[in-house]
Short mmCIF file of C-alpha atoms in Angstrom, two decimals:
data_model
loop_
_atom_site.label_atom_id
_atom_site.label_comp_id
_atom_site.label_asym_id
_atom_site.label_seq_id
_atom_site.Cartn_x
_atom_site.Cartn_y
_atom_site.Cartn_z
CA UNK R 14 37.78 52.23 365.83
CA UNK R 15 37.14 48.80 367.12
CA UNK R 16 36.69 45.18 366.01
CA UNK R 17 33.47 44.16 364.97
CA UNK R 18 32.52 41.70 367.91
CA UNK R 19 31.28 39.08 365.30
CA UNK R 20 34.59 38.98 363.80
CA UNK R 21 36.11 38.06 367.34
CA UNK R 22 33.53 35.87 367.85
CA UNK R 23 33.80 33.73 364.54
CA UNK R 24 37.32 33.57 365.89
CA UNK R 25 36.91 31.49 369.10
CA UNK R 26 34.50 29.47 367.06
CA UNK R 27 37.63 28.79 364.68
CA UNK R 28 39.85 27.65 367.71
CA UNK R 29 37.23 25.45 369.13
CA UNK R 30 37.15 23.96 365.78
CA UNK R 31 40.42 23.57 365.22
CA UNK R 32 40.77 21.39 368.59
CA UNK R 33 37.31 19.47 368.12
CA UNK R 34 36.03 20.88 371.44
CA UNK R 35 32.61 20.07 371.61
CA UNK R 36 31.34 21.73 374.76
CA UNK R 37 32.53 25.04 376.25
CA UNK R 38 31.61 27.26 379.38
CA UNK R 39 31.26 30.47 378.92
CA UNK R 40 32.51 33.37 381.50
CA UNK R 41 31.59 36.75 381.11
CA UNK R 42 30.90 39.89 383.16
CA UNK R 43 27.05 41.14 382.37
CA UNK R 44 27.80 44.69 381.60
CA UNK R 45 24.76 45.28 379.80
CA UNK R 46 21.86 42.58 379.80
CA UNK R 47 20.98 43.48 375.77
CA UNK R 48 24.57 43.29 374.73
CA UNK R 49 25.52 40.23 376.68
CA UNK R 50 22.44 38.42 375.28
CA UNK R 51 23.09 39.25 371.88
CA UNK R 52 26.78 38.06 372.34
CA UNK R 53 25.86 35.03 373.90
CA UNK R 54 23.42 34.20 371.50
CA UNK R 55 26.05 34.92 368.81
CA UNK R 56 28.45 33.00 370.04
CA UNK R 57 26.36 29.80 370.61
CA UNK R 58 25.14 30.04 367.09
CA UNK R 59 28.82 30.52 365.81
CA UNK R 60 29.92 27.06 367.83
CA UNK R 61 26.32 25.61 366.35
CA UNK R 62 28.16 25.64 362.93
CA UNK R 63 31.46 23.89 363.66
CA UNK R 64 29.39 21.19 365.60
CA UNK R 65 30.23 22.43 369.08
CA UNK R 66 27.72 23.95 372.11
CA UNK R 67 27.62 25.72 375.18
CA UNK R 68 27.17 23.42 378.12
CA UNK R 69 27.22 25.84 380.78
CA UNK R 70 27.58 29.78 380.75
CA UNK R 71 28.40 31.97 383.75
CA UNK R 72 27.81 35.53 384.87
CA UNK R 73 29.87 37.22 387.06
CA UNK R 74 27.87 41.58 387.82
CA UNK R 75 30.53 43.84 386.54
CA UNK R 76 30.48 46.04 389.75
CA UNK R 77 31.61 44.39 392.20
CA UNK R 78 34.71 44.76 394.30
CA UNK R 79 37.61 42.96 394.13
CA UNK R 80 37.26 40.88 397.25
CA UNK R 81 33.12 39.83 396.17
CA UNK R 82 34.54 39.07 393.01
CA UNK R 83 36.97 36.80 394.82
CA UNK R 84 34.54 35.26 396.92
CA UNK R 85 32.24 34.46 393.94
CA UNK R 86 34.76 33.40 391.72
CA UNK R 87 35.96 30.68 394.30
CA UNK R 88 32.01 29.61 395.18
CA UNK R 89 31.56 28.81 391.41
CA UNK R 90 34.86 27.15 390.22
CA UNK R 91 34.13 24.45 392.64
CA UNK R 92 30.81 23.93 390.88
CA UNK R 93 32.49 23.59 387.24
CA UNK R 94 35.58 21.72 388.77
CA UNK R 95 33.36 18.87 389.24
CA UNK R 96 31.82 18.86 385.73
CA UNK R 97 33.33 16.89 383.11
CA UNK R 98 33.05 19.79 380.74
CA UNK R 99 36.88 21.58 381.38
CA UNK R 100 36.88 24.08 378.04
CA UNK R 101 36.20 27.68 379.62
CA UNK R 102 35.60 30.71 377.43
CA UNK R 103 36.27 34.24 378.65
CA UNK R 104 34.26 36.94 376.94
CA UNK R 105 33.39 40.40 377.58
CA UNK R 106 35.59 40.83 380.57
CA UNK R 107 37.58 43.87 381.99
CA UNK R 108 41.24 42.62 382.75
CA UNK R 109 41.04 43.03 386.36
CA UNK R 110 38.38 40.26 386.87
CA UNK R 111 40.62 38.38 384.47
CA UNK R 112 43.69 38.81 386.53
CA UNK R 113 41.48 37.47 389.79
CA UNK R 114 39.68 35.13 387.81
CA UNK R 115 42.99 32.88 386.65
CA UNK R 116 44.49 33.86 390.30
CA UNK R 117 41.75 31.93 391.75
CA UNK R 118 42.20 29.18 389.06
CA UNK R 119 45.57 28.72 389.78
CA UNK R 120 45.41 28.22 393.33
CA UNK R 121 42.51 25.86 392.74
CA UNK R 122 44.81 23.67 390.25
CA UNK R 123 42.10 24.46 387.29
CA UNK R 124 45.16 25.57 385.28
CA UNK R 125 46.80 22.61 384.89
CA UNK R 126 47.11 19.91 382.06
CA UNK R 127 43.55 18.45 381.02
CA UNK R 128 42.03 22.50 381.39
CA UNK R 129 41.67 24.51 378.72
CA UNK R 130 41.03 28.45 378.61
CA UNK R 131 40.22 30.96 375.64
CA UNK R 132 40.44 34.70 376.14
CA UNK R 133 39.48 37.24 373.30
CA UNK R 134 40.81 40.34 372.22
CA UNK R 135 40.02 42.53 374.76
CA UNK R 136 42.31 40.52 377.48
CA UNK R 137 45.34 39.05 374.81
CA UNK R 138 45.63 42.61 373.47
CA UNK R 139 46.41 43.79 376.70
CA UNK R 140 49.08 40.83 378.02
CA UNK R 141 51.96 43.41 377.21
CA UNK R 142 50.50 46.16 380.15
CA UNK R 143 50.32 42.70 383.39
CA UNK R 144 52.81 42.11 385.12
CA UNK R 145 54.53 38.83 385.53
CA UNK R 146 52.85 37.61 388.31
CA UNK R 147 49.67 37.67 386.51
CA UNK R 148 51.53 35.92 383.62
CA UNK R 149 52.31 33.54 385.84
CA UNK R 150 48.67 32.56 386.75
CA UNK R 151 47.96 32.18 383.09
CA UNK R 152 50.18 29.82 382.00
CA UNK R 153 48.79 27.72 378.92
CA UNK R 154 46.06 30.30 377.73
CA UNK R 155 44.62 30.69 374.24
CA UNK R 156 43.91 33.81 373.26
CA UNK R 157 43.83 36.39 370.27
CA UNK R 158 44.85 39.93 369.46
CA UNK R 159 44.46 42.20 366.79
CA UNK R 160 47.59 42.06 364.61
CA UNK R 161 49.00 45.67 363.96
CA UNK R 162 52.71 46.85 362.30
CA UNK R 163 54.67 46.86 364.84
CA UNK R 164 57.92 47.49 362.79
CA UNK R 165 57.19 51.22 361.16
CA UNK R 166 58.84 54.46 362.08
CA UNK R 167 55.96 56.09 363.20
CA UNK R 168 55.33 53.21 365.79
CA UNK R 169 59.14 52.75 366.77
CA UNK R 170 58.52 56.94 367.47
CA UNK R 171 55.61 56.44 369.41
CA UNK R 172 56.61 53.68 371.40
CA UNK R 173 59.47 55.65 372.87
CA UNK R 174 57.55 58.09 373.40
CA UNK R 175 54.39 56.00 375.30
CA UNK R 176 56.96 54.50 377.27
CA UNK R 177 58.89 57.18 378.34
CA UNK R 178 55.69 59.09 379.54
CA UNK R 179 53.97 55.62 380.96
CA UNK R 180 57.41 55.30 383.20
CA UNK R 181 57.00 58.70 384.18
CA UNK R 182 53.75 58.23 385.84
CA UNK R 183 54.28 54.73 386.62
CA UNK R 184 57.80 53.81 387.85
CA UNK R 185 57.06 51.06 389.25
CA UNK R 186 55.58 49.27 386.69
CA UNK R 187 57.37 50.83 383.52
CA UNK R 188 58.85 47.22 382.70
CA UNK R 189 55.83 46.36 381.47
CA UNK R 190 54.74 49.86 379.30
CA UNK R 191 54.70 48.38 375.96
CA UNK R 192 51.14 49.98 373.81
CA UNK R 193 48.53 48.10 373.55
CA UNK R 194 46.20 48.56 370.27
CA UNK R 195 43.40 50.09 372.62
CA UNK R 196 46.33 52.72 373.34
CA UNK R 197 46.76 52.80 369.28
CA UNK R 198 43.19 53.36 368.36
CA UNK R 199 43.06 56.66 371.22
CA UNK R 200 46.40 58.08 369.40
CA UNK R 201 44.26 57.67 366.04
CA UNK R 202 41.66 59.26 367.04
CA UNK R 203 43.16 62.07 368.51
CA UNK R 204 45.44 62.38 365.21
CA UNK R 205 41.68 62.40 363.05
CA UNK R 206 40.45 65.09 365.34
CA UNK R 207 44.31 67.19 365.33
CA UNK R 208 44.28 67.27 361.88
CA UNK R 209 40.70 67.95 361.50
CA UNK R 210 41.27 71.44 363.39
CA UNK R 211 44.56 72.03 361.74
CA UNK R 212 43.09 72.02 358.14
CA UNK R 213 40.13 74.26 359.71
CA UNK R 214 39.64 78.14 360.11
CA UNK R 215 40.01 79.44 363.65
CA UNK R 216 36.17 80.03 363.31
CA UNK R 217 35.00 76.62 362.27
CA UNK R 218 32.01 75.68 363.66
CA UNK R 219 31.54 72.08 365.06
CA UNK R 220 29.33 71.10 361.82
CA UNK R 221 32.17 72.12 359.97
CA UNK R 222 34.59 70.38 361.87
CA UNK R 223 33.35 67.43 361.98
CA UNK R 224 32.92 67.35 357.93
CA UNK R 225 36.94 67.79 358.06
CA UNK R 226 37.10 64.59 360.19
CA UNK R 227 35.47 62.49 358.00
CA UNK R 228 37.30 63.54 354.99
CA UNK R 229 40.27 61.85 356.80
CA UNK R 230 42.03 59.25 354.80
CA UNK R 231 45.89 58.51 356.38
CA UNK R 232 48.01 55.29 357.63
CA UNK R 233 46.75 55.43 361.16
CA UNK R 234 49.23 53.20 364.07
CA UNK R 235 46.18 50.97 364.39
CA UNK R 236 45.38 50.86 360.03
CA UNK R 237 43.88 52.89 357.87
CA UNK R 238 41.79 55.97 358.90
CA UNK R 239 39.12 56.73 356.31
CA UNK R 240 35.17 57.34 356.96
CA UNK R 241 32.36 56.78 354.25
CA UNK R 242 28.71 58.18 355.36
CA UNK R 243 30.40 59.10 358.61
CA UNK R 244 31.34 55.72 359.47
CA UNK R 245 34.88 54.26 359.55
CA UNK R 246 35.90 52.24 356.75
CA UNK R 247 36.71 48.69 357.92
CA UNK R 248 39.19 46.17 357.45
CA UNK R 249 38.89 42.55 358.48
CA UNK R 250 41.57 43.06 360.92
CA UNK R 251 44.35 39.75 361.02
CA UNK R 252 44.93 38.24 364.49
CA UNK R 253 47.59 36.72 365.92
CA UNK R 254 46.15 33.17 368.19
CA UNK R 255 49.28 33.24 371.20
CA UNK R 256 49.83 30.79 374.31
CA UNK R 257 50.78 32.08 377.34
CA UNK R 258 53.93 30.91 378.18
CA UNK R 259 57.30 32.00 380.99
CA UNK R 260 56.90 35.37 381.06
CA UNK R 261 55.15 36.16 377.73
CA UNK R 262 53.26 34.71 374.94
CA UNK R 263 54.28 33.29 371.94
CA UNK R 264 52.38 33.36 368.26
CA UNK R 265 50.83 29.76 367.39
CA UNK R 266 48.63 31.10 364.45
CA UNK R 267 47.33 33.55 362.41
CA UNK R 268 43.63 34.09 361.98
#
C-alpha cells in the first residue's frame, strides 16, 4: 500500500525544476545494491529531463551504529563543504540516519542560508513522530508527503485512539504522537484482512481467505482499498511540498 517510488522520484525532479538547480548530491543509505542502483539511475534520468544532473552521490551502509554513522557522516561533509555544488538530496533513508545526518549538518553550519536540502516521503511523512530538537536541526528543509484526509470521522476516531495508546507506551514522548501515513497504511491493511475473516466461514481455508481480501473495495484512512488481479488499485497519490520551519512545517505546494 505504498507509493510507487517513480512517482516520488518525478517529484524531486519537479522541485529541482522549479528552483533551476542544476547539480544535486545525492545521499542515500545502500540498503540493497539492485534497488539503490535502479533508484539512482531513475533519479538521474528524471533530473536529465528538466536539464539538471547529479554531480556527486553518496553512500552511507545501512547497518551501522549510531556513533560510525556519526563518524562517517562528519569525514564526508567536510569533503562536499568544500565543493561548490551545495543542493543535497536525501533518498532512501531510515529517519534515524536522517536525524544524525542534519545533527551533524547543523553543527557544521551546512544548514544555513546558501544550502539547500530535499527529503522524500519516507522522512517528511514522518516529521509529525521527531521531536523538536530534531526539528530544530532541520530548519529550512524541502520535503514531500503523501497528502491524506485528515478531516473525516473515521480519522478524527482513530487519531484519539493512536494517541491515546502511543502515550501509553510512550509518555515521554506522547507530544509528538500524531499518525503518520505509514501508521495509516498498517491500520488498512489490518482492516482488509479483519474484514476478510469476518465475511468468511470459521473453516475458511487460506486460499479462500485470501479471495475475500481481494474482493475488498472500502474508503481506507490512507484512500481507497480495492485489488484487481490481486494487486492494489492505485491512485496517483497528491503531495503536499512543506519547509521546515519553528517547530513544524508549513505547506508551500501541492504536487
Amino acid at each position: 500500500m505504498a507509493n510507487d517510488i517513480k512517482v516520488n522520484i518525478q517529484c524531486i525532479a519537479a522541485i529541482v525544476n522549479y528552483f533551476r538547480w542544476r547539480k544535486v548530491t545525492v545521499i542515500y543509505q545502500d540498503n540493497n545494491d539492485f534497488i539503490t542502483d535502479s533508484v539512482i539511475t531513475l533519479l538521474s534520468d528524471s533530473l536529465r529531463v528538466v536539464g539538471s544532473e547529479i554531480d556527486h552521490h553518496l553512500s552511507f551502509p545501512s547497518q551501522s551504529s549510531v556513533s560510525e554513522h556519526n563518524g562517517a557522516i562528519e569525514q564526508e561533509l567536510r569533503k562536499l563543504r568544500s565543493n561548490s555544488n551545495r543542493v543535497f538530496i536525501l533518498v532512501q533513508s531510515s529517519i534515524r540516519f536522517a536525524i544524525s545526518l542534519f545533527e551533524k549538518a547543523k553543527q557544521m553550519c551546512m544548514m544555513e542560508k546558501g544550502y539547500v536540502w530535499i527529503v522524500g516521503d519516507e522522512i517528511a511523512s514522518l516529521l509529525d513522530s521527531i521531536d523538536s530538537s530534531a526539528l530544530y536541526n532541520m530548519q529550512g528543509v524541502l520535503g514531500f508527503r503523501t497528502s491524506f484526509i485528515n478531516s473525516s470521522k473515521s480519522f478524527r476516531r482513530f487519531k484519539t485512539k493512536f494517541r491515546k495508546h502511543y502515550g501509553t507506551r510512550y509518555a515521554e514522548e506522547e507530544e509528538y504522537s500524531n499518525p503518520s501515513i505509514y501508521a495509516l497504511r498498517a491500520y488498512d491493511a489490518a482492516w482488509t484482512i479483519a474484514e476478510a475473516m469476518d465475511k468468511s466461514p470459521a473453516n475458511a481455508t487460506s486460499k479462500e481467505l485470501f479471495k475475500q481480501m481481494l474482493s475488498s473495495n472500502f474508503e481506507g484512512l490512507s484512500g481507497r482499498i480495492r485489488f484487481r488481479n490481486t494487486t492494489l488499485l492505485k491512485h496517483l497519490p497528491t503531495f503536499q511540498v512543506i519547509n521546515v520551519v519553528g517547530k513544524s512545517y508549513r505547506e508551500v505546494a501541492i504536487w
